[in-house]
PDB file of C-alpha atoms in Angstrom:
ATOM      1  CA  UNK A 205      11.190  -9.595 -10.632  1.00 70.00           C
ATOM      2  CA  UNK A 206       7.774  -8.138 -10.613  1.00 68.00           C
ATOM      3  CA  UNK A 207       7.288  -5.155 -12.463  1.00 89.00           C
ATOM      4  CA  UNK A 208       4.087  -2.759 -12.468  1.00 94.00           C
ATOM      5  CA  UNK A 209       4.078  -0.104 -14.746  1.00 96.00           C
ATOM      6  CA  UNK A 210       2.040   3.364 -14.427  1.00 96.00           C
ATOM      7  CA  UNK A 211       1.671   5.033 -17.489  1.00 90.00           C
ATOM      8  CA  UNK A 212       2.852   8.794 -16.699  1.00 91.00           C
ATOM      9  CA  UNK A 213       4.716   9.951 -14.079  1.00 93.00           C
ATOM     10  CA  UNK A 214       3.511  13.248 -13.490  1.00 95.00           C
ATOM     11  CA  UNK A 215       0.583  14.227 -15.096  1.00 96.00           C
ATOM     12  CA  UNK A 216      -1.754  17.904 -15.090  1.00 97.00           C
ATOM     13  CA  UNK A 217      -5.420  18.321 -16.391  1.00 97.00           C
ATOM     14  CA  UNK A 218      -8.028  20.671 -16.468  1.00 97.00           C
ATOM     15  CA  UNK A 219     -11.207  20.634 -14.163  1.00 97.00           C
ATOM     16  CA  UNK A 220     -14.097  18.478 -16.020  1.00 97.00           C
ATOM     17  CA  UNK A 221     -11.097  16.576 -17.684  1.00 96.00           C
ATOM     18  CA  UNK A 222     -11.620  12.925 -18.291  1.00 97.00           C
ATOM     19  CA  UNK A 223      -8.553  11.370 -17.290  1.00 97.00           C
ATOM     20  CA  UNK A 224      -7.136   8.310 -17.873  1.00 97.00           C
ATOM     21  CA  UNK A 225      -4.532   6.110 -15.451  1.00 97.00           C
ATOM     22  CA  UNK A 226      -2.972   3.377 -17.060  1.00 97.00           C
ATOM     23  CA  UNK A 227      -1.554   0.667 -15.166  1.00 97.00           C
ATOM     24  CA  UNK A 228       0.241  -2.855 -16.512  1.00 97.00           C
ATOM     25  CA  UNK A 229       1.396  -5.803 -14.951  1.00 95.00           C
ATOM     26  CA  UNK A 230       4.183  -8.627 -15.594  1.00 93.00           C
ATOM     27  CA  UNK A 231       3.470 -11.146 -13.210  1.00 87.00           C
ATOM     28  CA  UNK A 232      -0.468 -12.843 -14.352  1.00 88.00           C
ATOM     29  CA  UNK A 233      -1.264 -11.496 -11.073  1.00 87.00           C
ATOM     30  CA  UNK A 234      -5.450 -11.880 -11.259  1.00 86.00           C
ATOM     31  CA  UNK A 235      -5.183  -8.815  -8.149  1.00 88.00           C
ATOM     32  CA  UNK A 236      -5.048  -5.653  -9.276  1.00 92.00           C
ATOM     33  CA  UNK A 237      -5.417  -2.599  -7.348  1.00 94.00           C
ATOM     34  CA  UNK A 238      -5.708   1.754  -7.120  1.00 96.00           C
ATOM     35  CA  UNK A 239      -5.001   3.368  -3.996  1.00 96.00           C
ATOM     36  CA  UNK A 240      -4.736   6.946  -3.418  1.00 96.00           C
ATOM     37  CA  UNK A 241      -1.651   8.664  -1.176  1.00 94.00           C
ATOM     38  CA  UNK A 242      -2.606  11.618   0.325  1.00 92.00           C
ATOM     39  CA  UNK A 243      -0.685  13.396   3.393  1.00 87.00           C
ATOM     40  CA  UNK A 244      -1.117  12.456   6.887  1.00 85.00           C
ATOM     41  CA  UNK A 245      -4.014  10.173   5.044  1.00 89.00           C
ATOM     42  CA  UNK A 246      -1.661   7.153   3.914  1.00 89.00           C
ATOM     43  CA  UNK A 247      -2.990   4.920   1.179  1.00 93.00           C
ATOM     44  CA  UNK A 248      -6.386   4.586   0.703  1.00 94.00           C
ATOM     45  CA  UNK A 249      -8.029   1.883  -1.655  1.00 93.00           C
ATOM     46  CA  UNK A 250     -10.034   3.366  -4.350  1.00 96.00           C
ATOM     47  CA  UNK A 251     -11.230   0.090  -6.271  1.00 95.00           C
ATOM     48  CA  UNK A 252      -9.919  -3.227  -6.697  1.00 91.00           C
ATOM     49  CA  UNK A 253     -10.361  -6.170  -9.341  1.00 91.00           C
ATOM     50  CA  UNK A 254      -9.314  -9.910  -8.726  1.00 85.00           C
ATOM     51  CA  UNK A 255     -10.237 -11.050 -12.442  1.00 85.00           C
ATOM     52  CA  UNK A 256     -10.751  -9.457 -15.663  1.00 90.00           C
ATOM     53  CA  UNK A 257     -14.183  -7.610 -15.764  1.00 87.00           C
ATOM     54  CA  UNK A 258     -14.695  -7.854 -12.125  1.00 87.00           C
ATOM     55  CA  UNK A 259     -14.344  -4.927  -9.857  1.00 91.00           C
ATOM     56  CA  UNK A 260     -15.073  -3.979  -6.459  1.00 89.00           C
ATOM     57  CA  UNK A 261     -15.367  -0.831  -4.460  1.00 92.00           C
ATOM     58  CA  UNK A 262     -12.432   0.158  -2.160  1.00 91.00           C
ATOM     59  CA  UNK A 263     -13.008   2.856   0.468  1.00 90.00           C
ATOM     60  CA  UNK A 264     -13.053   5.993  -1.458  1.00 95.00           C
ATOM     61  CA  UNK A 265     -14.559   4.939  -4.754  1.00 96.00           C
ATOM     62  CA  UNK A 266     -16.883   8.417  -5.112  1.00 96.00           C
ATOM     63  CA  UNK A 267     -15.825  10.093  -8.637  1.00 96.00           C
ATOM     64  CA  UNK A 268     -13.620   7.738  -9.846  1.00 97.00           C
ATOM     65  CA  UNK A 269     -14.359   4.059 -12.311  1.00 97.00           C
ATOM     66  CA  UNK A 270     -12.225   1.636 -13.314  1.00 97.00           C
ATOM     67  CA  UNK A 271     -11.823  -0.683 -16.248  1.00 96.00           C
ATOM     68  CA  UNK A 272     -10.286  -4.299 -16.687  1.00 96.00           C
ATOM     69  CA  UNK A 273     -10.521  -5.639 -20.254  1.00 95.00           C
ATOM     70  CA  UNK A 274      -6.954  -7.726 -19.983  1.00 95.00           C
ATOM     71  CA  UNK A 275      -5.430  -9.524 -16.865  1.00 93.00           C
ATOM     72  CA  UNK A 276      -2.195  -7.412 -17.313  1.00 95.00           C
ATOM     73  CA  UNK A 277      -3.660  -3.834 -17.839  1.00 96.00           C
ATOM     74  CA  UNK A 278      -5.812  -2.366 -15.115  1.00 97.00           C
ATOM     75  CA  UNK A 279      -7.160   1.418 -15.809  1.00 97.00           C
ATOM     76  CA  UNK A 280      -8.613   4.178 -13.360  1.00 98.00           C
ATOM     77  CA  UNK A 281     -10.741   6.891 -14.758  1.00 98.00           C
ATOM     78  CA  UNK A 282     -11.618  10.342 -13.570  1.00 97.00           C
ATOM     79  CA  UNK A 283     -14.913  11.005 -14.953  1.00 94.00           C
ATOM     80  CA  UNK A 284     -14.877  14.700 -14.326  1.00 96.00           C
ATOM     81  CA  UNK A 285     -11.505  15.222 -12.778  1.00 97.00           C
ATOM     82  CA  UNK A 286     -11.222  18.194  -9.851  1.00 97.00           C
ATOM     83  CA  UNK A 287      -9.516  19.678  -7.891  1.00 97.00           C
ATOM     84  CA  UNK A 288      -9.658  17.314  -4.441  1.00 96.00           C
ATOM     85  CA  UNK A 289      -8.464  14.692  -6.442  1.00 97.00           C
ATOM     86  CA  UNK A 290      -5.192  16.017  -6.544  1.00 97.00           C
ATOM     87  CA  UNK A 291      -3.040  13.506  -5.409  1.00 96.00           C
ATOM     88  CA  UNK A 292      -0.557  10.461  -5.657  1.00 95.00           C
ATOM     89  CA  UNK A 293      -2.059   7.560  -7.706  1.00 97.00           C
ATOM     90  CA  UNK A 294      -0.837   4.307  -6.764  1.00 96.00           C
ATOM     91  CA  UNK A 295      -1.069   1.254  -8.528  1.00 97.00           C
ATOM     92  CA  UNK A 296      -0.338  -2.891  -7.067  1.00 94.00           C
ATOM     93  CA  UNK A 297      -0.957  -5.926  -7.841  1.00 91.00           C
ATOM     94  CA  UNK A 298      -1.297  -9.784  -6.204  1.00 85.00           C
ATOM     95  CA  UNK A 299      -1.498 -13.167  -6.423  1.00 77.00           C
ATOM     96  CA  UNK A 300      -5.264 -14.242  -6.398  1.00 62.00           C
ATOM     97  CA  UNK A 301      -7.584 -14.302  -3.434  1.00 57.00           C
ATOM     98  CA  UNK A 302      -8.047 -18.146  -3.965  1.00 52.00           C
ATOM     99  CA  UNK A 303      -4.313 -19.069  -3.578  1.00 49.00           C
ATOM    100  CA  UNK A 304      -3.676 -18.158  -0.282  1.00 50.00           C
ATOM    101  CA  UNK A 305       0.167 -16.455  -0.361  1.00 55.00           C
ATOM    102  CA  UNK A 306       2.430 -15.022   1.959  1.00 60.00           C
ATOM    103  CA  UNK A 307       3.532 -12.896  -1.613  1.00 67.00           C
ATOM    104  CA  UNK A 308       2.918  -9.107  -0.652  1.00 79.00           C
ATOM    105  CA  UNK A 309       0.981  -7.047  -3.058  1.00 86.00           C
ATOM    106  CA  UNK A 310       3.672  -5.280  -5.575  1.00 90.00           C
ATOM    107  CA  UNK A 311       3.230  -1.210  -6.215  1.00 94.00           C
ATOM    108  CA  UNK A 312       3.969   0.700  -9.213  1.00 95.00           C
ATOM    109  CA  UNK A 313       6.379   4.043  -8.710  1.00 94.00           C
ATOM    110  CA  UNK A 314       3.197   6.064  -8.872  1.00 95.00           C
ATOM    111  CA  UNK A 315       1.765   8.973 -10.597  1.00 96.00           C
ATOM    112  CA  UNK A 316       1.577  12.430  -9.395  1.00 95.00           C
ATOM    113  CA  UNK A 317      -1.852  13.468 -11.154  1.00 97.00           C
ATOM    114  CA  UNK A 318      -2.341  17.835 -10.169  1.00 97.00           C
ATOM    115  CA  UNK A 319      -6.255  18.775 -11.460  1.00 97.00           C
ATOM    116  CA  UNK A 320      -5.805  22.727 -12.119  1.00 96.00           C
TER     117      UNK A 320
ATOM    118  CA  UNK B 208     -12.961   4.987  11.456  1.00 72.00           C
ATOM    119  CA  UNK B 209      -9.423   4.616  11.359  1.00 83.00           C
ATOM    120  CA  UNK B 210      -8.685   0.694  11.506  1.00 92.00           C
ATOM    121  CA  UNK B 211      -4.558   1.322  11.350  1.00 95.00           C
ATOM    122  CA  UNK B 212      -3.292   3.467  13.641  1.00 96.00           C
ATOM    123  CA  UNK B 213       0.250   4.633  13.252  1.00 96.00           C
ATOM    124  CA  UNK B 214       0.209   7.740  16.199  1.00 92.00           C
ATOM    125  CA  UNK B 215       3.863   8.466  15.795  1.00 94.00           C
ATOM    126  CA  UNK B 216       3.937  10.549  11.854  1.00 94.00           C
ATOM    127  CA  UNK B 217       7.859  11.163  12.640  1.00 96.00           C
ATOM    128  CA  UNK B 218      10.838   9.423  14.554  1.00 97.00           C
ATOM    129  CA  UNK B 219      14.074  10.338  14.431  1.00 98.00           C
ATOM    130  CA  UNK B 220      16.785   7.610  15.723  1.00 98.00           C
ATOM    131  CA  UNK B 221      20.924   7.818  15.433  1.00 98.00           C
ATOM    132  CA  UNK B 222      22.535   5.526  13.175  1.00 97.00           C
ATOM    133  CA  UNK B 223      23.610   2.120  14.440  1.00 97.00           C
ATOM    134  CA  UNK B 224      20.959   2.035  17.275  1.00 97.00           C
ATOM    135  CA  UNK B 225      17.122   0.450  17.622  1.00 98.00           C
ATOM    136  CA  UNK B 226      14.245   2.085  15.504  1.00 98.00           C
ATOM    137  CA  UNK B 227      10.370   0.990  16.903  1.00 98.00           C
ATOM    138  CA  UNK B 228       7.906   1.844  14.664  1.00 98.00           C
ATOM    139  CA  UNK B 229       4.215   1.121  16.112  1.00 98.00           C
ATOM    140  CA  UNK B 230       0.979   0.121  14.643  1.00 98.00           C
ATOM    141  CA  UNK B 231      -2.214  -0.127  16.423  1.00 97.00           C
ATOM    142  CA  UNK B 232      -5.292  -1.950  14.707  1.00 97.00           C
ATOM    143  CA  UNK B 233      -8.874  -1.935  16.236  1.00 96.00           C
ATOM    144  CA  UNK B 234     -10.813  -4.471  13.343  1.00 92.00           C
ATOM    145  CA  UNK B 235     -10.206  -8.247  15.053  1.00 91.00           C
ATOM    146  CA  UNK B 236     -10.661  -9.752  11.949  1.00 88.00           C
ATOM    147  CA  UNK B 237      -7.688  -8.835  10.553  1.00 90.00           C
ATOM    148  CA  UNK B 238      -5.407 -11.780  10.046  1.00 87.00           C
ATOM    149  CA  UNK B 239      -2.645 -10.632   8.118  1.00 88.00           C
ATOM    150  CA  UNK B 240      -0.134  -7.721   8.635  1.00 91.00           C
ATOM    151  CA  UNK B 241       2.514  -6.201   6.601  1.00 92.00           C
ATOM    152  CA  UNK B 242       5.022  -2.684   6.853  1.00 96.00           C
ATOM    153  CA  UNK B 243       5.856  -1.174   3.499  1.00 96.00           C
ATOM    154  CA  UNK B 244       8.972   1.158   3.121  1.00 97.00           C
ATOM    155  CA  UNK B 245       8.154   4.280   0.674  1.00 94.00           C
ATOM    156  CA  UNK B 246      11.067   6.679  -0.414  1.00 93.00           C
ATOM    157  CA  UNK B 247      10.156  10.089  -1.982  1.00 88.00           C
ATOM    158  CA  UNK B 248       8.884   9.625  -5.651  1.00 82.00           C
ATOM    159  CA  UNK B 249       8.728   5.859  -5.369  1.00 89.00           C
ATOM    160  CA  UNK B 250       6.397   3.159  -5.012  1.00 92.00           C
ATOM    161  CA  UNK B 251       5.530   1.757  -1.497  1.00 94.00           C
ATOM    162  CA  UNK B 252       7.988  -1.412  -0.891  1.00 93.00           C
ATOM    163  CA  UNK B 253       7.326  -4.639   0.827  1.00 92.00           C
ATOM    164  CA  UNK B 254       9.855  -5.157   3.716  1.00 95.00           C
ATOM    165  CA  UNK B 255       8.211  -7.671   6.200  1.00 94.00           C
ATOM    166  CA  UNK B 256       4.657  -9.617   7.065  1.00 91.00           C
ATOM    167  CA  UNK B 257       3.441 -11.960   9.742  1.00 91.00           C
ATOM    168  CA  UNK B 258       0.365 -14.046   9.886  1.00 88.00           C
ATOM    169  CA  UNK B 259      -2.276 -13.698  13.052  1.00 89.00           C
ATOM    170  CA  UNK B 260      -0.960 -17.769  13.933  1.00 90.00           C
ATOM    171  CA  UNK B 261       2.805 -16.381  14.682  1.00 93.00           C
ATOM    172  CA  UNK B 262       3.523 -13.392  17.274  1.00 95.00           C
ATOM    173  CA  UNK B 263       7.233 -13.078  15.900  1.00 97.00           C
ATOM    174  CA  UNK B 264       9.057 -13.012  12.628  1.00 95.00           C
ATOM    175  CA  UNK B 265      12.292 -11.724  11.419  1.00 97.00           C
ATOM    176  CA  UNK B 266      14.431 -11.087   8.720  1.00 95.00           C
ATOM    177  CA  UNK B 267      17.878  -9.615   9.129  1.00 97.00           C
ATOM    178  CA  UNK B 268      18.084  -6.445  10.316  1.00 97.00           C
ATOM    179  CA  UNK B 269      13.835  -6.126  10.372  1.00 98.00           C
ATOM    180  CA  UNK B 270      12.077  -7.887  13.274  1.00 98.00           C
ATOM    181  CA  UNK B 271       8.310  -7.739  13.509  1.00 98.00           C
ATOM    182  CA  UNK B 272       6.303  -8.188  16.593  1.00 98.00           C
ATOM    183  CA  UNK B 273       2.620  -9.047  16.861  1.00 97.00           C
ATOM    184  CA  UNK B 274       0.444  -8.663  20.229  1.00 97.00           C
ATOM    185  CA  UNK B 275      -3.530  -9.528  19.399  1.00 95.00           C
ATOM    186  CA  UNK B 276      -4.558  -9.275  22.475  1.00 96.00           C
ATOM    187  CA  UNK B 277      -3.451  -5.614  22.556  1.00 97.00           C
ATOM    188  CA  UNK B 278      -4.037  -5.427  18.866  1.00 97.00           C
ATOM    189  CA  UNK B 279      -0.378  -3.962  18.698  1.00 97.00           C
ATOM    190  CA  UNK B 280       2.214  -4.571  16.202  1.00 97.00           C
ATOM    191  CA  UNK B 281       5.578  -2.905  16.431  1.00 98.00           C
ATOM    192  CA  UNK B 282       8.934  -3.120  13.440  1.00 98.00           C
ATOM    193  CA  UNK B 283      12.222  -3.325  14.749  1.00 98.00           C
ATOM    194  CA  UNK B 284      15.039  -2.015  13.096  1.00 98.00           C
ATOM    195  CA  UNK B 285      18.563  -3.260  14.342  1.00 97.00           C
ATOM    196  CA  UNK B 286      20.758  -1.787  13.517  1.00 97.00           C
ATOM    197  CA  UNK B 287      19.314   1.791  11.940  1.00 98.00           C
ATOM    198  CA  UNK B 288      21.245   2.684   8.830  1.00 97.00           C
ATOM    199  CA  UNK B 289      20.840   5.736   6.949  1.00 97.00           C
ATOM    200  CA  UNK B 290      18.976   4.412   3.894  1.00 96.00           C
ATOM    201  CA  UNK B 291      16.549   3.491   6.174  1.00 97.00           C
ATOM    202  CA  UNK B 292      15.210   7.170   6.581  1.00 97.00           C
ATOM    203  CA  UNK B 293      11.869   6.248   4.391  1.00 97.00           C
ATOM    204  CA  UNK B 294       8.325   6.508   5.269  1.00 96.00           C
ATOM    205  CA  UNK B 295       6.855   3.418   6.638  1.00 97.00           C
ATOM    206  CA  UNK B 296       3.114   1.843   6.340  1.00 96.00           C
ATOM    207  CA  UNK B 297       1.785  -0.713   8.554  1.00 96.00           C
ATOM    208  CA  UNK B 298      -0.964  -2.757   6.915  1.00 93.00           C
ATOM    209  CA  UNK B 299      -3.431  -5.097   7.631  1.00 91.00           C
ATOM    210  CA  UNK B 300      -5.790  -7.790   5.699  1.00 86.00           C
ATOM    211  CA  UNK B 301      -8.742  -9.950   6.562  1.00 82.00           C
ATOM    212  CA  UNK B 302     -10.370 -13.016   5.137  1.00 65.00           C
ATOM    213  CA  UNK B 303      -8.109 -16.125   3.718  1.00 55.00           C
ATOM    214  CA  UNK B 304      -6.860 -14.265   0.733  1.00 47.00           C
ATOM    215  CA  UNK B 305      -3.928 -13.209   2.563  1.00 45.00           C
ATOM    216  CA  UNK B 306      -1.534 -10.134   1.930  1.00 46.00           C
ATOM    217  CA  UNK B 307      -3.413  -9.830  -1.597  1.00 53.00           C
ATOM    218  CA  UNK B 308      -6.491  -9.051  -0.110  1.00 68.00           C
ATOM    219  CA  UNK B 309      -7.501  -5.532   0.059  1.00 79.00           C
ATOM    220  CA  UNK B 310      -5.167  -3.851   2.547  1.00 87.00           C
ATOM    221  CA  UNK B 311      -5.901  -1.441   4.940  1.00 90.00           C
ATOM    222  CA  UNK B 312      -3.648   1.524   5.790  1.00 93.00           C
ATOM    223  CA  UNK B 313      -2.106   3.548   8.397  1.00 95.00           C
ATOM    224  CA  UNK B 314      -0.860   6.984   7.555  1.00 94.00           C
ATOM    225  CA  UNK B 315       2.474   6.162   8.050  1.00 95.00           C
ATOM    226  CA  UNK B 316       5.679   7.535  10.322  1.00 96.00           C
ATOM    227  CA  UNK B 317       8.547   8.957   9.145  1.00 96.00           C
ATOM    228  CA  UNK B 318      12.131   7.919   9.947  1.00 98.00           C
ATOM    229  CA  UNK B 319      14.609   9.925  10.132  1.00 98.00           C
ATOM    230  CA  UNK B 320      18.300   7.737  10.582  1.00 97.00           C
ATOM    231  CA  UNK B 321      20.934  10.240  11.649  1.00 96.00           C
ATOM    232  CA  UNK B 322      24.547   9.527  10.503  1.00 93.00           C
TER     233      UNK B 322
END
C-alpha cells in the first residue's frame, strides 16, 4: 500500500516565520507534488518535482520554494510565512512522467498550517 | 481561468438512489481524467479515472462518463450509501505522462447521502 507521510498535522507560526513542510514517500515514486486546499478554491498545485533536484512551478508558486535532496522526501518552504497562506497543505506523489500509468497520484492526510 | 469546472459545490441525494456529480473542462488537451473522494481531515482519495480513447468506465458501484465533444464528464454513484457523503474532485491531466502529470482541479461538490 502506498503510504505518504506529512510531517505535522496541524501546525501554527508566526508572520515572517520560515516554515518548513516535510513530506516522505514509500513507493520510489520519482513524482512528487504540493498542492494547496483552500475553500470553494479546490486544490491548487504549488510546485512539483519528477526527479531529485528538479522542480517545476505549479500554478500558485509566489512565496513559497521547495527542496528535493532524496527521491523519498520532498519539502515545501515558506520563506516568510503570512497570513494568506493559511491553509490545507497537501502532499502526493506518482509514478514517473516517462512510464505512462493508469496509477493515480497518492495524497498524504494533509497539514493544517494557521500563520498568526 | 478556471479549466475544471465543478458548478454544483453541494448535492444532497437519499440513500439507495443515483448520485451525478458533473465536471466541465474547457483546456482540449487534456487527456486524462480522474474524481478523488476527500473526507474531513483526510487526504484526497483516488476512486475512478478514464483515458480521452474510452467514453465509459466503471467500477462497482462508481461509473464514469466522458463526453469530449461537450467537454463534460459526469460520476455515477449507484447505489448512494451513506459513507459516500465526502467531497468530491474532478481532475484532469495533459501530455503522455498520464494521471501523474500535474493535475488540474475543480473546487469540488459536496455530497450529502441521506439515510
Amino acid at each position: 500500500d502506498v503510504k505518504v507521510t506529512q510531517s505535522s498535522r496541524y501546525l501554527v507560526k508566526r508572520t515572517g516565520e520560515k516554515v518548513f513542510l516535510e513530506c516522505v514517500q514509500d513507493m520510489d515514486h520519482e513524482n512528487m507534488f504540493w498542492y494547496r486546499q483552500d475553500p470553494g478554491l479546490g486544490l491548487r498545485l504549488i510546485y512539483f518535482s519528477y526527479d531529485v533536484k528538479m522542480k517545476e512551478k505549479g500554478d500558485i508558486p509566489e512565496g513559497y520554494s521547495v527542496s528535493r535532496e532524496k527521491k523519498e522526501r520532498f519539502s515545501l518552504i515558506l520563506e516568510s510565512a503570512s497570513t494568506n497562506q493559511t491553509s490545507m497543505y497537501l502532499c502526493a506523489s506518482g509514478v514517473g512522467i516517462g512510464r505512462y500509468s493508469n496509477q493515480p497520484q497518492h495524497f498524504g492526510d494533509g497539514t493544517r498550517l494557521s500563520i498568526l | 481561468d478556471q479549466q475544471v469546472k465543478q458548478n454544483s459545490p453541494s448535492l444532497s441525494v437519499q440513500e439507495g438512489r443515483i448520485s451525478i456529480l458533473n465536471c466541465d473542462y474547457t483546456n482540449s488537451m487534456f487527456d486524462y481524467f480522474l474524481w478523488y473522494k476527500k473526507y474531513p481531515a483526510e487526504g484526497p482519495t483516488f476512486l475512478i479515472s478514464i483515458s480521452s480513447i474510452k467514453d465509459k468506465n466503471e467500477d462497482g458501484r462508481f461509473t464514469v462518463f466522458l463526453n469530449k465533444s461537450a467537454k463534460h464528464l459526469s460520476l455515477h454513484i449507484v447505489p448512494s450509501q451513506p459513507g459516500d457523503s465526502a467531497v468530491y474532485f474532478c481532475a484532469a491531466s495533459a501530455g503522455s505522462g498520464g494521471s501523474n502529470y500535474k493535475l488540474t482541479f475543480g473546487k469540488g461538490t459536496l455530497l450529502t447521502v441521506n439515510p
